XYZ file of N, CA and C in Angstrom:
501
model
N 30.625 -45.526 32.222
C 29.276 -45.870 31.833
C 28.435 -44.582 31.745
N 27.679 -44.456 30.668
C 26.823 -43.291 30.526
C 25.550 -43.493 31.337
N 24.853 -42.398 31.588
C 23.613 -42.455 32.343
C 22.599 -43.364 31.648
N 22.588 -43.334 30.343
C 21.659 -44.157 29.560
C 21.936 -45.654 29.747
N 23.162 -46.000 30.107
C 23.549 -47.400 30.311
C 23.394 -47.850 31.755
N 23.048 -46.925 32.646
C 22.851 -47.216 34.057
C 21.754 -48.270 34.214
N 21.974 -49.263 35.077
C 21.032 -50.378 35.218
C 19.651 -49.916 35.680
N 19.592 -48.949 36.609
C 18.300 -48.448 37.070
C 17.560 -47.739 35.944
N 18.286 -46.935 35.179
C 17.674 -46.211 34.059
C 17.158 -47.203 33.021
N 17.932 -48.236 32.742
C 17.488 -49.260 31.788
C 16.198 -49.931 32.264
N 16.113 -50.239 33.553
C 14.900 -50.840 34.120
C 13.699 -49.920 33.918
N 13.898 -48.648 34.205
C 12.822 -47.667 34.077
C 12.382 -47.552 32.620
N 13.334 -47.451 31.718
C 12.998 -47.297 30.303
C 12.265 -48.520 29.758
N 12.683 -49.698 30.171
C 12.012 -50.923 29.730
C 10.576 -50.963 30.259
N 10.404 -50.603 31.525
C 9.077 -50.556 32.137
C 8.170 -49.573 31.393
N 8.677 -48.387 31.103
C 7.862 -47.383 30.415
C 7.472 -47.858 29.020
N 8.379 -48.546 28.368
C 8.059 -49.113 27.055
C 6.930 -50.144 27.189
N 6.999 -50.976 28.230
C 5.983 -52.007 28.454
C 4.597 -51.417 28.703
N 4.538 -50.274 29.390
C 3.232 -49.677 29.683
C 2.849 -48.624 28.634
N 3.625 -48.546 27.583
C 3.351 -47.699 26.421
C 3.420 -46.205 26.700
N 4.432 -45.809 27.471
C 4.799 -44.401 27.591
C 6.091 -44.249 26.803
N 6.026 -43.434 25.770
C 7.194 -43.247 24.907
C 8.232 -42.366 25.584
N 9.491 -42.720 25.381
C 10.613 -41.915 25.843
C 11.405 -41.524 24.602
N 11.562 -40.226 24.418
C 12.223 -39.704 23.225
C 13.438 -38.898 23.650
N 14.575 -39.294 23.135
C 15.813 -38.580 23.450
C 15.950 -37.395 22.509
N 16.165 -36.211 23.090
C 16.369 -35.015 22.273
C 16.997 -33.922 23.132
N 17.725 -33.010 22.493
C 18.299 -31.885 23.246
C 17.187 -30.991 23.802
N 17.333 -30.607 25.048
C 16.353 -29.732 25.693
C 17.040 -28.483 26.212
N 16.326 -27.376 26.157
C 16.829 -26.155 26.760
C 16.539 -26.207 28.246
N 16.375 -25.102 28.864
C 16.074 -25.031 30.286
C 14.677 -25.606 30.546
N 14.588 -26.555 31.481
C 13.323 -27.194 31.829
C 13.163 -27.195 33.350
N 11.929 -27.382 33.806
C 11.657 -27.394 35.250
C 12.509 -28.442 35.957
N 12.498 -29.659 35.433
C 13.388 -30.707 35.934
C 14.503 -30.868 34.902
N 15.750 -30.690 35.313
C 16.857 -30.737 34.345
C 16.846 -32.005 33.487
N 16.844 -31.787 32.162
C 16.939 -32.895 31.223
C 15.645 -33.617 30.937
N 14.518 -33.115 31.444
C 13.223 -33.776 31.237
C 12.151 -32.779 30.845
N 11.273 -33.243 29.962
C 10.112 -32.451 29.572
C 9.025 -33.426 29.116
N 7.789 -33.066 29.366
C 6.683 -33.912 28.939
C 6.122 -33.423 27.620
N 5.704 -34.370 26.806
C 5.039 -34.081 25.546
C 3.818 -34.970 25.439
N 3.170 -34.971 24.278
C 1.977 -35.808 24.096
C 2.287 -37.298 24.307
N 1.814 -37.835 25.421
C 2.033 -39.233 25.817
C 3.501 -39.643 25.719
N 4.387 -38.716 26.028
C 5.812 -39.062 25.974
C 6.609 -38.218 26.956
N 7.811 -38.711 27.203
C 8.781 -37.989 28.010
C 9.971 -37.716 27.107
N 10.367 -36.455 27.034
C 11.583 -36.082 26.322
C 12.721 -36.087 27.324
N 13.838 -36.706 26.945
C 14.997 -36.779 27.838
C 16.232 -36.269 27.118
N 16.951 -35.419 27.820
C 18.275 -34.973 27.379
C 19.253 -35.526 28.413
N 19.887 -36.643 28.086
C 20.753 -37.328 29.046
C 21.935 -36.469 29.476
N 22.340 -35.531 28.639
C 23.457 -34.653 29.006
C 23.071 -33.679 30.108
N 21.794 -33.418 30.264
C 21.330 -32.462 31.274
C 20.586 -33.107 32.442
N 20.255 -34.378 32.299
C 19.508 -35.076 33.347
C 20.359 -35.218 34.609
N 19.869 -34.685 35.712
C 20.614 -34.759 36.978
C 20.161 -35.917 37.862
N 18.860 -36.194 37.870
C 18.307 -37.194 38.774
C 17.445 -38.164 37.967
N 17.991 -39.335 37.626
C 17.254 -40.270 36.779
C 15.911 -40.722 37.366
N 15.760 -40.680 38.680
C 14.487 -41.038 39.290
C 13.361 -40.094 38.908
N 13.723 -38.882 38.489
C 12.710 -37.922 38.050
C 11.963 -38.429 36.820
N 12.569 -39.352 36.076
C 11.890 -39.946 34.917
C 10.601 -40.620 35.385
N 10.665 -41.356 36.488
C 9.472 -42.046 36.994
C 8.419 -41.065 37.479
N 8.839 -39.996 38.114
C 7.853 -39.009 38.567
C 7.131 -38.390 37.368
N 7.879 -38.045 36.339
C 7.269 -37.461 35.148
C 6.360 -38.479 34.462
N 6.771 -39.742 34.435
C 5.918 -40.793 33.886
C 4.621 -40.882 34.684
N 4.721 -40.677 35.994
C 3.532 -40.681 36.837
C 2.532 -39.621 36.423
N 3.029 -38.457 36.023
C 2.116 -37.409 35.544
C 1.358 -37.872 34.310
N 2.060 -38.507 33.391
C 1.388 -39.030 32.198
C 0.379 -40.106 32.584
N 0.786 -40.999 33.456
C -0.034 -42.156 33.815
C -1.339 -41.788 34.515
N -1.327 -40.757 35.351
C -2.527 -40.401 36.110
C -3.407 -39.385 35.392
N -2.977 -38.949 34.238
C -3.776 -38.034 33.420
C -4.745 -38.858 32.588
N -5.954 -38.362 32.408
C -6.933 -39.099 31.607
C -6.373 -39.357 30.213
N -6.802 -40.463 29.630
C -6.332 -40.831 28.288
C -6.616 -39.717 27.286
N -7.764 -39.050 27.420
C -8.103 -37.980 26.478
C -7.172 -36.780 26.614
N -6.681 -36.512 27.819
C -5.761 -35.384 28.016
C -4.297 -35.771 27.830
N -3.989 -37.049 27.927
C -2.588 -37.493 27.840
C -1.933 -37.040 26.536
N -2.681 -37.085 25.447
C -2.129 -36.678 24.154
C -2.073 -35.163 23.972
N -2.610 -34.411 24.940
C -2.571 -32.950 24.878
C -1.416 -32.361 25.689
N -0.766 -33.195 26.472
C 0.323 -32.710 27.330
C 1.428 -32.125 26.453
N 1.895 -30.965 26.855
C 2.952 -30.288 26.103
C 2.423 -29.431 24.963
N 1.092 -29.366 24.827
C 0.495 -28.528 23.781
C -0.301 -27.403 24.439
N -0.745 -26.468 23.637
C -1.575 -25.362 24.143
C -2.982 -25.821 24.486
N -3.337 -27.033 24.130
C -4.692 -27.542 24.361
C -4.880 -28.176 25.739
N -3.797 -28.436 26.454
C -3.920 -29.030 27.787
C -4.558 -27.990 28.714
N -5.495 -28.395 29.573
C -6.109 -27.422 30.488
C -5.058 -26.657 31.297
N -5.331 -25.394 31.515
C -4.377 -24.514 32.204
C -4.057 -24.987 33.614
N -5.000 -25.695 34.261
C -4.761 -26.137 35.637
C -4.102 -27.513 35.720
N -3.627 -28.051 34.583
C -2.964 -29.354 34.589
C -1.514 -29.191 34.989
N -0.984 -30.045 35.819
C -1.683 -31.029 36.637
C -2.296 -30.370 37.870
N -3.405 -30.913 38.295
C -4.042 -30.409 39.507
C -3.229 -30.878 40.714
N -3.543 -30.329 41.886
C -2.872 -30.769 43.118
C -3.099 -32.265 43.346
N -4.329 -32.711 43.092
C -4.628 -34.132 43.250
C -3.806 -34.988 42.309
N -3.651 -34.530 41.068
C -2.851 -35.285 40.101
C -1.376 -35.287 40.488
N -0.923 -34.216 41.115
C 0.470 -34.179 41.595
C 0.675 -35.242 42.673
N -0.251 -35.314 43.612
C -0.149 -36.320 44.672
C -0.247 -37.723 44.078
N -1.159 -37.894 43.128
C -1.319 -39.205 42.479
C -0.038 -39.596 41.747
N 0.625 -38.642 41.101
C 1.883 -38.932 40.389
C 2.979 -39.352 41.365
N 2.980 -38.741 42.545
C 3.960 -39.112 43.573
C 3.711 -40.545 44.038
N 2.452 -40.872 44.319
C 2.110 -42.235 44.731
C 2.411 -43.235 43.624
N 2.075 -42.862 42.390
C 2.333 -43.730 41.245
C 3.830 -44.032 41.139
N 4.652 -42.997 41.302
C 6.105 -43.212 41.185
C 6.616 -44.105 42.314
N 6.006 -43.999 43.501
C 6.370 -44.907 44.585
C 5.996 -46.347 44.227
N 4.801 -46.536 43.679
C 4.374 -47.884 43.271
C 5.304 -48.435 42.194
N 5.724 -47.589 41.273
C 6.640 -48.026 40.215
C 7.988 -48.441 40.806
N 8.473 -47.682 41.785
C 9.716 -48.056 42.484
C 9.583 -49.440 43.098
N 8.464 -49.633 43.764
C 8.188 -50.909 44.423
C 8.180 -52.035 43.393
N 7.469 -51.832 42.299
C 7.359 -52.828 41.236
C 8.726 -53.155 40.619
N 9.526 -52.115 40.407
C 10.842 -52.285 39.780
C 11.931 -52.680 40.777
N 11.574 -52.736 42.053
C 12.512 -53.080 43.123
C 13.729 -52.146 43.128
N 13.432 -50.855 43.045
C 14.466 -49.827 43.121
C 14.401 -49.171 44.497
N 15.521 -48.644 44.981
C 15.499 -47.987 46.293
C 14.634 -46.729 46.262
N 13.964 -46.453 47.351
C 13.052 -45.312 47.433
C 13.769 -43.988 47.139
N 15.038 -43.916 47.484
C 15.812 -42.683 47.256
C 16.073 -42.427 45.770
N 15.827 -43.420 44.927
C 16.008 -43.234 43.489
C 15.086 -42.125 42.987
N 13.838 -42.116 43.446
C 12.906 -41.046 43.071
C 12.919 -39.930 44.111
N 12.881 -40.307 45.373
C 12.766 -39.321 46.446
C 14.152 -38.910 46.943
N 14.893 -38.306 46.030
C 16.268 -37.874 46.316
C 16.249 -36.566 47.112
N 17.339 -36.247 47.798
C 17.377 -35.073 48.680
C 17.120 -33.735 47.978
N 17.323 -33.663 46.670
C 17.140 -32.390 45.973
C 15.782 -32.271 45.288
N 14.844 -33.121 45.670
C 13.526 -33.073 45.046
C 12.423 -32.803 46.035
N 11.246 -32.623 45.510
C 10.034 -32.506 46.310
C 10.105 -31.383 47.339
N 10.653 -30.269 46.901
C 10.741 -29.059 47.740
C 11.327 -29.378 49.121
N 12.381 -30.162 49.107
C 13.089 -30.565 50.324
C 12.229 -31.384 51.285
N 11.213 -32.060 50.763
C 10.335 -32.886 51.589
C 10.512 -34.377 51.312
N 11.589 -34.752 50.632
C 11.811 -36.164 50.303
C 11.815 -37.050 51.541
N 12.469 -36.605 52.609
C 12.516 -37.400 53.840
C 11.118 -37.643 54.392
N 10.260 -36.635 54.291
C 8.887 -36.757 54.768
C 8.146 -37.824 53.959
N 8.282 -37.789 52.624
C 7.640 -38.802 51.786
C 8.190 -40.198 52.104
N 9.486 -40.307 52.231
C 10.111 -41.599 52.527
C 9.589 -42.148 53.849
N 9.546 -41.320 54.851
C 9.063 -41.737 56.164
C 7.611 -42.212 56.089
N 6.767 -41.439 55.429
C 5.359 -41.820 55.301
C 5.202 -43.115 54.521
N 5.838 -43.217 53.374
C 5.689 -44.408 52.543
C 6.244 -45.647 53.238
N 7.390 -45.505 53.906
C 7.965 -46.653 54.622
C 7.093 -47.119 55.778
N 6.266 -46.225 56.316
C 5.370 -46.612 57.410
C 3.986 -47.029 56.897
N 3.811 -47.043 55.575
C 2.536 -47.453 55.009
C 1.479 -46.365 54.985
N 1.898 -45.118 55.181
C 0.983 -43.986 55.106
C 1.042 -43.432 53.694
N -0.055 -43.584 52.967
C -0.107 -43.192 51.559
C -1.122 -42.068 51.380
N -0.687 -40.857 51.631
C -1.560 -39.699 51.520
C -2.031 -39.563 50.073
N -3.344 -39.477 49.912
C -3.923 -39.338 48.580
C -4.300 -40.654 47.927
N -4.110 -41.762 48.619
C -4.406 -43.071 48.029
C -5.850 -43.197 47.527
N -6.841 -42.654 48.234
C -8.204 -42.773 47.710
C -8.360 -42.181 46.302
N -7.620 -41.153 45.994
C -7.689 -40.556 44.654
C -7.135 -41.525 43.605
N -6.013 -42.162 43.911
C -5.428 -43.139 42.986
C -6.365 -44.343 42.827
N -7.034 -44.707 43.917
C -8.031 -45.783 43.874
C -9.217 -45.382 43.001
N -9.702 -44.158 43.186
C -10.821 -43.635 42.411
C -10.508 -43.654 40.914
N -9.247 -43.430 40.570
C -8.820 -43.468 39.165
C -8.852 -44.886 38.596
N -8.999 -45.878 39.479
C -9.045 -47.262 39.036
C -7.687 -47.901 38.853
N -6.642 -47.283 39.432
C -5.284 -47.779 39.239
C -4.844 -48.775 40.300
N -5.469 -48.726 41.481
C -5.039 -49.596 42.586
C -6.189 -49.757 43.563
N -5.950 -50.563 44.573
C -6.909 -50.706 45.671
C -6.158 -50.613 47.000
N -6.825 -50.024 47.978
C -6.261 -49.948 49.317
C -6.467 -51.264 50.052
N -5.979 -51.344 51.267
C -6.014 -52.585 52.050
C -7.414 -53.165 52.205
N -8.384 -52.336 52.611
C -9.736 -52.829 52.858
C -10.352 -53.443 51.610
N -10.326 -52.700 50.546
C -10.920 -53.176 49.296
C -10.153 -54.378 48.743
N -8.842 -54.353 48.888
C -8.025 -55.469 48.408
C -8.428 -56.769 49.100
N -8.656 -56.669 50.406
C -9.059 -57.865 51.166
C -10.422 -58.377 50.704
N -11.367 -57.452 50.519
C -12.720 -57.827 50.081
C -12.707 -58.441 48.685
N -11.858 -57.906 47.816
C -11.853 -58.329 46.412
C -10.754 -59.341 46.095
N -10.039 -59.773 47.136
C -8.944 -60.728 46.972
C -7.914 -60.250 45.936
N -7.490 -59.009 46.112
C -6.486 -58.397 45.241
C -5.311 -57.941 46.087
N -4.206 -57.662 45.436
C -3.035 -57.133 46.143
C -3.230 -55.636 46.373
N -2.973 -55.182 47.624
C -3.158 -53.752 47.922
C -1.984 -52.903 47.429
N -2.256 -51.585 47.329
C -1.198 -50.629 47.026
C -0.036 -50.861 47.994
N 1.202 -50.876 47.528
C 1.694 -50.286 46.294
C 1.591 -51.152 45.043
N 0.952 -52.320 45.135
C 0.682 -53.069 43.903
C -0.350 -52.281 43.101
N -0.209 -52.294 41.806
C -1.140 -51.568 40.935
C -1.985 -52.561 40.163
N -3.229 -52.199 39.944
C -4.126 -53.024 39.134
C -3.887 -52.739 37.647
N -3.527 -51.520 37.358
C -3.119 -51.109 36.021
C -2.274 -49.855 36.177
N -1.528 -49.523 35.131
C -0.562 -48.437 35.229
C -1.009 -47.136 34.583
N -1.986 -47.176 33.690
C -2.444 -45.965 33.005
C -3.927 -45.732 33.263
N -4.258 -44.491 33.563
C -5.650 -44.098 33.782
C -6.400 -44.108 32.449
N -7.659 -44.519 32.501
C -8.500 -44.511 31.298
C -8.852 -43.080 30.892
């Protein structure tokens, strides 16, 4: 079975299609994450070079937490030099965790031992204990609500999402 036929990868690709993040298969040279590169509102994938399919969700998180006006600038010279900011990096990590939860995939699918500067175990431990560092930022973006607000507004709290793409 090829990586493209993997059941987890199929779930991720279907989800991204549903939330209107394009995935384009194409040969890639050397990239920060093997086999992945971001473009204007899309993810480029080279399945021959992709090592960790969960990285697709993390990269999708970067697109999702970027403002709609900047999303189409990703991968061009017009994207601000400081993109993604530290806050957007944290938001992308939280977003990818929420996507895992939604897709019912194991946490190690995204937070694999060779990612996150060897801090995957730390993220797994925090997320499994309900500690979501940076959640107020994701809430501020209008993507989710934390426990307190969820209770007041009768909504499902994070990791449930109210919407998947930032305005």
